[in-house]
Tab-separated table of C-alpha atoms in Angstrom:
chain	number	residue	atom	x	y	z
A	1210	MET	CA	-30.451	-18.951	23.523
A	1211	ASP	CA	-30.472	-22.733	23.046
A	1212	GLY	CA	-32.089	-23.670	19.740
A	1213	VAL	CA	-32.019	-20.079	18.489
A	1214	THR	CA	-30.100	-19.398	15.290
A	1215	VAL	CA	-28.245	-16.097	15.353
A	1216	THR	CA	-27.690	-14.517	11.956
A	1217	GLY	CA	-25.650	-11.483	11.077
A	1218	VAL	CA	-26.800	-8.088	9.891
A	1219	ARG	CA	-27.144	-7.324	6.172
A	1220	ALA	CA	-26.757	-3.680	5.160
A	1221	THR	CA	-26.046	-1.756	1.949
A	1222	ALA	CA	-25.243	1.897	1.287
A	1223	ARG	CA	-25.423	3.434	-2.211
A	1224	ILE	CA	-24.088	6.727	-3.539
A	1225	VAL	CA	-24.570	8.005	-7.087
A	1226	ALA	CA	-23.029	11.346	-8.120
A	1227	ARG	CA	-23.950	13.173	-11.333
A	1228	ASP	CA	-22.925	16.419	-13.018
A	1229	ASP	CA	-25.734	18.842	-12.168
A	1230	GLY	CA	-25.259	20.903	-15.355
A	1231	ARG	CA	-24.472	24.053	-13.329
A	1232	GLY	CA	-20.843	23.417	-12.495
A	1233	GLY	CA	-21.571	21.274	-9.466
A	1234	THR	CA	-22.305	17.684	-8.483
A	1235	ALA	CA	-25.742	16.297	-7.597
A	1236	LEU	CA	-26.433	13.193	-5.509
A	1237	PRO	CA	-29.591	11.610	-6.963
A	1238	VAL	CA	-28.977	8.472	-4.894
A	1239	LEU	CA	-27.849	8.642	-1.267
A	1240	GLU	CA	-29.202	5.580	0.516
A	1241	GLY	CA	-28.029	3.742	3.616
A	1242	ASP	CA	-29.698	1.216	5.878
A	1243	GLY	CA	-29.067	-0.443	9.218
A	1244	PRO	CA	-25.595	0.425	10.495
A	1245	LEU	CA	-24.600	2.248	7.282
A	1246	ALA	CA	-25.840	5.838	7.328
A	1247	LEU	CA	-24.807	8.458	4.749
A	1248	ARG	CA	-24.594	12.214	5.291
A	1249	ARG	CA	-23.849	14.895	2.719
A	1250	THR	CA	-21.435	17.478	4.119
A	1251	ARG	CA	-20.098	20.759	2.807
A	1252	GLY	CA	-17.890	20.227	-0.241
A	1253	SER	CA	-15.618	22.633	-2.087
A	1254	GLY	CA	-16.128	23.931	-5.599
A	1255	ALA	CA	-17.797	21.359	-7.852
A	1256	GLU	CA	-17.160	18.503	-5.401
A	1257	ALA	CA	-19.894	16.700	-3.475
A	1258	ARG	CA	-18.723	15.292	-0.163
A	1259	VAL	CA	-20.326	12.361	1.667
A	1260	MET	CA	-19.555	10.878	5.077
A	1261	LEU	CA	-20.275	7.282	5.998
A	1262	VAL	CA	-21.531	7.231	9.581
A	1263	GLY	CA	-21.637	3.940	11.482
A	1264	ALA	CA	-24.925	3.794	13.385
A	1265	MET	CA	-23.831	0.753	15.431
A	1266	SER	CA	-20.782	-1.390	16.139
A	1267	GLY	CA	-19.532	-3.706	13.482
A	1268	PRO	CA	-19.078	-5.513	11.336
A	1269	LEU	CA	-19.524	-8.401	13.755
A	1270	GLY	CA	-19.128	-12.085	12.985
A	1271	GLY	CA	-21.689	-13.112	10.361
A	1272	ASP	CA	-22.471	-9.544	9.225
A	1273	HIS	CA	-22.394	-8.596	5.546
A	1274	PHE	CA	-21.974	-4.907	4.761
A	1275	ALA	CA	-21.743	-3.412	1.267
A	1276	VAL	CA	-21.028	0.100	0.012
A	1277	GLU	CA	-21.486	1.136	-3.627
A	1278	ALA	CA	-20.345	4.509	-4.960
A	1279	GLU	CA	-20.552	5.793	-8.530
A	1280	ALA	CA	-19.220	9.046	-9.976
A	1281	GLY	CA	-20.676	9.841	-13.388
A	1282	ALA	CA	-19.140	11.863	-16.211
A	1283	GLY	CA	-18.305	15.373	-15.010
A	1284	ALA	CA	-19.117	14.548	-11.372
A	1285	ARG	CA	-16.658	15.045	-8.527
A	1286	LEU	CA	-17.286	12.933	-5.444
A	1287	SER	CA	-15.368	12.624	-2.174
A	1288	VAL	CA	-16.319	9.914	0.325
A	1289	GLY	CA	-14.976	9.630	3.862
A	1290	SER	CA	-16.082	8.105	7.146
A	1291	ALA	CA	-16.805	9.702	10.492
A	1292	ALA	CA	-14.800	7.154	12.478
A	1293	ALA	CA	-12.749	4.009	12.153
A	1294	THR	CA	-14.454	0.759	11.171
A	1295	ILE	CA	-13.918	-1.815	13.928
A	1296	ALA	CA	-14.189	-5.527	13.113
A	1297	LEU	CA	-15.480	-7.316	16.220
A	1298	PRO	CA	-16.338	-10.901	17.164
A	1299	GLY	CA	-20.083	-11.561	17.241
A	1300	GLN	CA	-22.685	-14.106	18.310
A	1301	ALA	CA	-23.173	-15.370	14.768
A	1302	LYS	CA	-20.617	-17.894	13.567
A	1303	GLY	CA	-18.555	-17.410	10.450
A	1304	GLU	CA	-16.621	-14.519	9.022
A	1305	ALA	CA	-18.007	-11.064	8.489
A	1306	ARG	CA	-17.862	-9.519	5.005
A	1307	TYR	CA	-17.429	-5.944	3.868
A	1308	ASP	CA	-17.751	-5.346	0.117
A	1309	VAL	CA	-16.932	-2.030	-1.545
A	1310	ARG	CA	-17.783	-1.368	-5.213
A	1311	LEU	CA	-16.580	1.863	-6.804
A	1312	THR	CA	-17.240	3.094	-10.351
A	1313	VAL	CA	-15.812	6.213	-11.980
A	1314	ALA	CA	-17.039	7.092	-15.477
A	1315	ASP	CA	-14.970	8.868	-18.137
A	1316	GLY	CA	-14.578	12.464	-17.058
A	1317	GLY	CA	-15.566	11.678	-13.462
A	1318	GLU	CA	-13.509	11.943	-10.289
A	1319	LEU	CA	-13.710	9.987	-7.024
A	1320	ARG	CA	-11.767	10.430	-3.815
A	1321	TRP	CA	-12.323	7.419	-1.538
A	1322	LEU	CA	-10.762	8.314	1.824
A	1323	PRO	CA	-12.322	6.359	4.711
A	1324	GLU	CA	-10.818	6.121	8.168
A	1325	GLN	CA	-8.843	3.019	9.101
A	1326	LEU	CA	-10.173	-0.493	9.633
A	1327	ILE	CA	-9.208	-2.017	12.989
A	1328	SER	CA	-9.093	-5.792	13.356
A	1329	VAL	CA	-9.975	-6.672	16.969
A	1330	HIS	CA	-8.811	-9.895	18.632
A	1331	GLY	CA	-11.299	-12.709	17.958
A	1332	SER	CA	-12.822	-11.098	14.850
A	1333	ASP	CA	-12.826	-12.600	11.354
A	1334	LEU	CA	-13.384	-10.194	8.454
A	1335	TYR	CA	-13.063	-10.497	4.675
A	1336	VAL	CA	-12.941	-7.168	2.857
A	1337	THR	CA	-13.183	-6.822	-0.919
A	1338	THR	CA	-12.797	-3.581	-2.838
A	1339	ARG	CA	-13.447	-3.602	-6.581
A	1340	VAL	CA	-12.968	-0.477	-8.662
A	1341	GLU	CA	-13.855	0.305	-12.285
A	1342	VAL	CA	-12.269	3.488	-13.632
A	1343	GLY	CA	-12.902	5.014	-17.058
A	1344	ALA	CA	-10.066	5.848	-19.446
A	1345	ASP	CA	-10.369	9.593	-18.772
A	1346	ALA	CA	-11.343	9.399	-15.088
A	1347	ARG	CA	-9.501	10.305	-11.900
A	1348	LEU	CA	-9.262	8.335	-8.663
A	1349	VAL	CA	-7.639	8.591	-5.252
A	1350	LEU	CA	-8.284	5.532	-3.082
A	1351	ARG	CA	-6.853	5.020	0.392
A	1352	GLU	CA	-7.013	1.844	2.460
A	1353	GLU	CA	-5.621	1.599	5.994
A	1354	GLN	CA	-5.725	-1.464	8.225
A	1355	VAL	CA	-4.624	-1.698	11.853
A	1356	LEU	CA	-4.032	-5.110	13.391
A	1357	GLY	CA	-5.400	-5.041	16.916
A	1358	ARG	CA	-6.068	-2.242	19.369
A	1359	ALA	CA	-3.255	-0.975	21.608
A	1360	GLY	CA	-1.475	-3.929	23.172
A	1361	GLU	CA	-3.879	-6.433	21.596
A	1362	GLU	CA	-3.328	-9.280	19.162
A	1363	PRO	CA	-5.325	-8.941	15.926
A	1364	GLY	CA	-8.214	-10.963	14.637
A	1365	ARG	CA	-8.117	-12.573	11.239
A	1366	LEU	CA	-8.310	-10.037	8.414
A	1367	THR	CA	-8.301	-10.785	4.699
A	1368	SER	CA	-8.358	-7.897	2.261
A	1369	ARG	CA	-8.599	-8.020	-1.524
A	1370	LEU	CA	-8.241	-4.968	-3.785
A	1371	ALA	CA	-8.914	-5.128	-7.539
A	1372	VAL	CA	-8.709	-2.099	-9.841
A	1373	ARG	CA	-9.576	-1.915	-13.544
A	1374	VAL	CA	-8.801	1.111	-15.706
A	1375	ALA	CA	-10.394	1.420	-19.155
A	1376	GLY	CA	-11.484	-2.228	-18.914
A	1377	ARG	CA	-7.974	-3.474	-18.089
A	1378	THR	CA	-6.983	-4.979	-14.747
A	1379	VAL	CA	-4.065	-2.978	-13.338
A	1380	LEU	CA	-4.105	-4.345	-9.772
A	1381	ASP	CA	-5.515	-7.460	-8.101
A	1382	GLN	CA	-3.965	-8.390	-4.787
A	1383	GLU	CA	-4.945	-10.038	-1.518
A	1384	LEU	CA	-3.407	-9.899	1.948
A	1385	ALA	CA	-4.365	-12.161	4.863
A	1386	CYS	CA	-3.192	-11.455	8.410
A	1387	GLY	CA	-3.816	-12.803	11.882
A	1388	PRO	CA	-4.702	-16.241	13.287
A	1389	GLY	CA	-5.203	-18.825	10.565
A	1390	ALA	CA	-3.608	-16.721	7.832
A	1391	PRO	CA	-0.913	-18.318	5.669
A	1392	GLY	CA	2.474	-18.393	7.362
A	1393	GLY	CA	4.851	-15.494	6.871
A	1394	TRP	CA	2.324	-12.657	6.975
A	1395	ASP	CA	4.201	-11.076	9.892
A	1396	GLY	CA	7.645	-11.859	8.499
A	1397	PRO	CA	10.166	-9.594	6.762
A	1398	ALA	CA	8.689	-10.219	3.299
A	1399	VAL	CA	5.248	-8.877	4.280
A	1400	LEU	CA	4.620	-6.751	7.403
A	1401	GLY	CA	7.965	-7.177	9.115
A	1402	GLY	CA	6.439	-6.909	12.582
A	1403	HIS	CA	4.484	-3.742	11.841
A	1404	ARG	CA	0.854	-3.501	12.925
A	1405	ALA	CA	-0.481	-0.933	10.435
A	1406	VAL	CA	-0.558	-1.417	6.664
A	1407	GLY	CA	-2.010	0.785	3.970
A	1408	GLN	CA	-2.093	1.560	0.310
A	1409	LEU	CA	-2.948	4.415	-1.963
A	1410	VAL	CA	-4.119	3.991	-5.556
A	1411	VAL	CA	-3.955	7.083	-7.757
A	1412	VAL	CA	-5.338	7.172	-11.300
A	1413	ARG	CA	-4.730	10.256	-13.434
A	1414	PRO	CA	-4.879	10.538	-17.250
A	1415	GLU	CA	-1.626	12.511	-17.277
A	1416	PHE	CA	0.245	9.440	-16.015
A	1417	LEU	CA	-0.029	8.098	-19.569
A	1418	GLU	CA	2.213	10.902	-20.793
A	1419	ARG	CA	4.373	11.110	-17.669
A	1420	PRO	CA	4.523	7.664	-16.034
A	1421	VAL	CA	5.241	7.459	-12.319
A	1422	ASP	CA	8.743	6.324	-11.380
A	1423	ALA	CA	9.216	3.437	-8.969
A	1424	ARG	CA	10.844	4.783	-5.829
A	1425	VAL	CA	11.158	4.484	-2.065
A	1426	LEU	CA	9.739	7.494	-0.224
A	1427	GLY	CA	10.844	6.524	3.253
A	1428	ASP	CA	11.129	3.680	5.727
A	1429	GLY	CA	8.404	1.182	4.765
A	1430	VAL	CA	6.911	3.327	1.964
A	1431	ALA	CA	7.221	2.524	-1.739
A	1432	VAL	CA	5.717	3.877	-4.971
A	1433	MET	CA	5.123	1.539	-7.906
A	1434	PRO	CA	3.769	2.400	-11.361
A	1435	LEU	CA	0.866	0.294	-12.559
A	1436	ALA	CA	-0.161	-0.369	-16.145
A	1437	GLY	CA	-1.689	2.629	-17.878
A	1438	ALA	CA	-2.618	5.747	-15.932
A	1439	ALA	CA	-2.281	4.354	-12.406
A	1440	ALA	CA	0.180	4.203	-9.526
A	1441	LEU	CA	0.274	2.337	-6.210
A	1442	VAL	CA	1.751	3.399	-2.897
A	1443	THR	CA	2.199	0.753	-0.194
A	1444	ALA	CA	3.195	1.522	3.375
A	1445	VAL	CA	3.710	-0.240	6.695
A	1446	ALA	CA	4.066	1.482	10.048
A	1447	SER	CA	4.016	0.792	13.758
A	1448	ASP	CA	0.667	2.521	14.302
A	1449	ALA	CA	-2.239	4.262	12.559
A	1450	LEU	CA	-0.903	7.782	13.068
A	1451	ARG	CA	2.429	7.064	11.405
A	1452	LEU	CA	0.689	5.194	8.601
A	1453	ARG	CA	-1.618	8.142	7.838
A	1454	ARG	CA	1.299	10.538	7.851
A	1455	ALA	CA	3.210	8.346	5.387
A	1456	LEU	CA	0.269	8.075	2.975
A	1457	ASP	CA	-0.496	11.804	3.185
A	1458	GLU	CA	3.107	12.598	2.353
A	1459	ALA	CA	3.017	10.142	-0.562
A	1460	LEU	CA	-0.116	11.771	-1.990
A	1461	ALA	CA	1.431	15.218	-1.661
A	1462	ASP	CA	4.488	13.915	-3.513
A	1463	PHE	CA	2.305	13.320	-6.588
A	1464	GLY	CA	1.543	17.057	-6.659
């Protein structure tokens, strides 16, 4: 391999959902390449459901993955993943990137519910999720991150989440964990020794009339109102199973 430059994989998946005019949701765009494959599965009612299926391991060092999903006016879209995303070290130098771009038009609805992201020892991943939500749109977004496999130290993981509702930024935060991250990430003010961290963003027009109250739902789980029609749940747990249970219970608490 001397003298050979190893570059990472570039891959993009795109989903566009539209009201089909018959009480359902059409998917005029459902495109994935390389390791990002998309499959439409059976939905319920007017909802279209899509699964993101990883066709190979990754992202590895140097890879750049991107997923774009758009729910138009009157469309109802649910997106999940068939398995966890595992960040791994690779032959290419430099960090891997995973960019998610979500758009929900007025009158549209998006449920973004992928499986967890696992940061493997030796990996280096930067994840960005940017969301644009219309004034009369609905959103449920779940992010779950697990630092290391069982008994393993994590890689470096940096995650940024930015959400705009009706053109106004309601959330923009970044968390860096693992080797090389700013000091204190594992301390009592951040993860407190836990190895699974997650958040849930819920946007509903009715929150304008009935704002969400700030409250603690349990050990390591808190609900915070955001500006406008949005709320944020943050949770830490010892493992992925307990984290999922906490976020599911939080979502059920919204009704």
